[in-house]
Amino acid sequence: MVRDRKDHAAEGAKVLMREGYPLLAEIIRCHHDLEHEILNETAVVYLADKRTQGQREVSLDERFDRSRAKCQGNPEAMAAHERRYRQAKAIETMARECQRTAGRMTTLTG
């Protein structure tokens, strides 16, 4: 929506609020920094954001390896980078476990 802007999470949330989508606006507003590592709508958008580089899907390692250089020499930025990487890995693990569980449940009921 406004991905080309510096703070696209806040800008996107403003647009969604203005258009009458407050719940979606909150999800978008929070998708850069998760407050909690739980699998919910915000976490899904967070993971999708981290798995995208420009217009293509990438692995978390590829995405974070490329962006790490921007943080060099700035301990605060590096700490935030590492925190986001750990959060993304945790969310990805939770999402994969949900997929496995859903697959087993389908096998049992289908």
mmCIF file of C-alpha atoms in Angstrom:
data_model
loop_
_atom_site.group_PDB
_atom_site.id
_atom_site.type_symbol
_atom_site.label_atom_id
_atom_site.label_comp_id
_atom_site.label_asym_id
_atom_site.label_seq_id
_atom_site.Cartn_x
_atom_site.Cartn_y
_atom_site.Cartn_z
ATOM 1 C CA MET A 1 0.000 0.000 0.000
ATOM 2 C CA VAL A 2 2.634 2.534 1.067
ATOM 3 C CA ARG A 3 5.635 0.206 1.225
ATOM 4 C CA ASP A 4 7.854 2.754 -0.499
ATOM 5 C CA ARG A 5 7.556 5.198 2.417
ATOM 6 C CA LYS A 6 10.067 5.353 5.271
ATOM 7 C CA ASP A 7 7.670 4.219 8.019
ATOM 8 C CA HIS A 8 5.239 2.218 5.922
ATOM 9 C CA ALA A 9 3.715 0.488 8.960
ATOM 10 C CA ALA A 10 2.553 3.767 10.504
ATOM 11 C CA GLU A 11 1.618 5.279 7.142
ATOM 12 C CA GLY A 12 -0.378 2.195 6.146
ATOM 13 C CA ALA A 13 -2.189 2.227 9.484
ATOM 14 C CA LYS A 14 -3.157 5.880 8.957
ATOM 15 C CA VAL A 15 -4.600 5.095 5.540
ATOM 16 C CA LEU A 16 -6.575 2.139 6.888
ATOM 17 C CA MET A 17 -7.929 4.181 9.809
ATOM 18 C CA ARG A 18 -8.997 6.931 7.424
ATOM 19 C CA GLU A 19 -10.747 4.339 5.236
ATOM 20 C CA GLY A 20 -12.603 2.880 8.224
ATOM 21 C CA TYR A 21 -10.607 -0.269 9.018
ATOM 22 C CA PRO A 22 -9.377 0.209 12.609
ATOM 23 C CA LEU A 23 -8.724 -3.481 13.364
ATOM 24 C CA LEU A 24 -6.677 -3.958 10.218
ATOM 25 C CA ALA A 25 -4.901 -0.657 10.898
ATOM 26 C CA GLU A 26 -3.707 -1.973 14.270
ATOM 27 C CA ILE A 27 -2.350 -5.151 12.668
ATOM 28 C CA ILE A 28 -0.421 -3.143 10.095
ATOM 29 C CA ARG A 29 0.808 -0.593 12.657
ATOM 30 C CA CYS A 30 2.431 -3.359 14.738
ATOM 31 C CA HIS A 31 3.869 -5.560 12.006
ATOM 32 C CA HIS A 32 7.449 -4.281 12.268
ATOM 33 C CA ASP A 33 7.916 -4.851 15.979
ATOM 34 C CA LEU A 34 5.921 -7.555 17.677
ATOM 35 C CA GLU A 35 4.935 -6.958 21.254
ATOM 36 C CA HIS A 36 4.413 -10.685 21.881
ATOM 37 C CA GLU A 37 5.513 -13.800 20.079
ATOM 38 C CA ILE A 38 2.090 -15.315 19.577
ATOM 39 C CA LEU A 39 0.651 -16.549 16.323
ATOM 40 C CA ASN A 40 -2.088 -14.092 15.405
ATOM 41 C CA GLU A 41 -2.950 -11.837 12.474
ATOM 42 C CA THR A 42 -0.195 -9.352 13.308
ATOM 43 C CA ALA A 43 2.392 -12.132 13.477
ATOM 44 C CA VAL A 44 1.318 -13.459 10.073
ATOM 45 C CA VAL A 45 1.753 -10.000 8.506
ATOM 46 C CA TYR A 46 5.065 -9.595 10.385
ATOM 47 C CA LEU A 47 6.357 -12.876 8.958
ATOM 48 C CA ALA A 48 5.132 -12.061 5.448
ATOM 49 C CA ASP A 49 6.922 -8.712 5.651
ATOM 50 C CA LYS A 50 10.155 -10.392 6.721
ATOM 51 C CA ARG A 51 9.871 -13.075 4.013
ATOM 52 C CA THR A 52 9.568 -10.476 1.239
ATOM 53 C CA GLN A 53 12.431 -8.611 -0.408
ATOM 54 C CA GLY A 54 11.059 -6.140 -2.921
ATOM 55 C CA GLN A 55 8.623 -8.169 -5.007
ATOM 56 C CA ARG A 56 9.960 -11.661 -4.284
ATOM 57 C CA GLU A 57 9.715 -14.192 -1.494
ATOM 58 C CA VAL A 58 12.974 -14.934 0.318
ATOM 59 C CA SER A 59 14.066 -16.986 3.305
ATOM 60 C CA LEU A 60 14.438 -15.279 6.653
ATOM 61 C CA ASP A 61 18.180 -15.904 6.554
ATOM 62 C CA GLU A 62 18.495 -14.266 3.142
ATOM 63 C CA ARG A 63 16.397 -11.261 4.166
ATOM 64 C CA PHE A 64 18.221 -10.672 7.427
ATOM 65 C CA ASP A 65 21.695 -11.343 6.003
ATOM 66 C CA ARG A 66 21.094 -8.613 3.421
ATOM 67 C CA SER A 67 19.772 -6.073 5.927
ATOM 68 C CA ARG A 68 22.420 -6.737 8.607
ATOM 69 C CA ALA A 69 24.969 -4.542 6.824
ATOM 70 C CA LYS A 70 22.736 -1.487 7.340
ATOM 71 C CA CYS A 71 23.114 -1.942 11.114
ATOM 72 C CA GLN A 72 26.908 -2.217 11.235
ATOM 73 C CA GLY A 73 28.461 0.273 13.624
ATOM 74 C CA ASN A 74 25.170 0.983 15.389
ATOM 75 C CA PRO A 75 24.722 -1.274 18.447
ATOM 76 C CA GLU A 76 21.107 -0.202 18.977
ATOM 77 C CA ALA A 77 20.170 -0.945 15.367
ATOM 78 C CA MET A 78 22.016 -4.278 15.496
ATOM 79 C CA ALA A 79 20.167 -5.280 18.680
ATOM 80 C CA ALA A 80 16.815 -4.417 17.068
ATOM 81 C CA HIS A 81 17.836 -6.361 13.948
ATOM 82 C CA GLU A 82 18.733 -9.446 15.980
ATOM 83 C CA ARG A 83 15.516 -9.187 18.030
ATOM 84 C CA ARG A 84 13.424 -9.024 14.867
ATOM 85 C CA TYR A 85 15.285 -12.002 13.406
ATOM 86 C CA ARG A 86 14.647 -14.098 16.527
ATOM 87 C CA GLN A 87 10.973 -13.082 16.535
ATOM 88 C CA ALA A 88 10.576 -13.939 12.860
ATOM 89 C CA LYS A 89 12.189 -17.357 13.391
ATOM 90 C CA ALA A 90 9.889 -18.044 16.364
ATOM 91 C CA ILE A 91 6.782 -17.043 14.387
ATOM 92 C CA GLU A 92 7.902 -19.126 11.419
ATOM 93 C CA THR A 93 8.357 -22.152 13.703
ATOM 94 C CA MET A 94 4.885 -21.640 15.206
ATOM 95 C CA ALA A 95 3.313 -21.303 11.758
ATOM 96 C CA ARG A 96 4.987 -24.492 10.536
ATOM 97 C CA GLU A 97 3.792 -26.363 13.622
ATOM 98 C CA CYS A 98 0.243 -25.171 12.940
ATOM 99 C CA GLN A 99 0.529 -26.421 9.364
ATOM 100 C CA ARG A 100 1.752 -29.824 10.560
ATOM 101 C CA THR A 101 -1.031 -30.044 13.143
ATOM 102 C CA ALA A 102 -3.664 -29.052 10.584
ATOM 103 C CA GLY A 103 -2.305 -31.687 8.209
ATOM 104 C CA ARG A 104 -2.530 -34.390 10.878
ATOM 105 C CA MET A 105 -6.061 -33.320 11.785
ATOM 106 C CA THR A 106 -7.123 -33.476 8.130
ATOM 107 C CA THR A 107 -5.695 -36.992 7.886
ATOM 108 C CA LEU A 108 -7.607 -38.048 11.011
ATOM 109 C CA THR A 109 -10.930 -36.511 9.966
ATOM 110 C CA GLY A 110 -10.759 -36.770 6.195
#
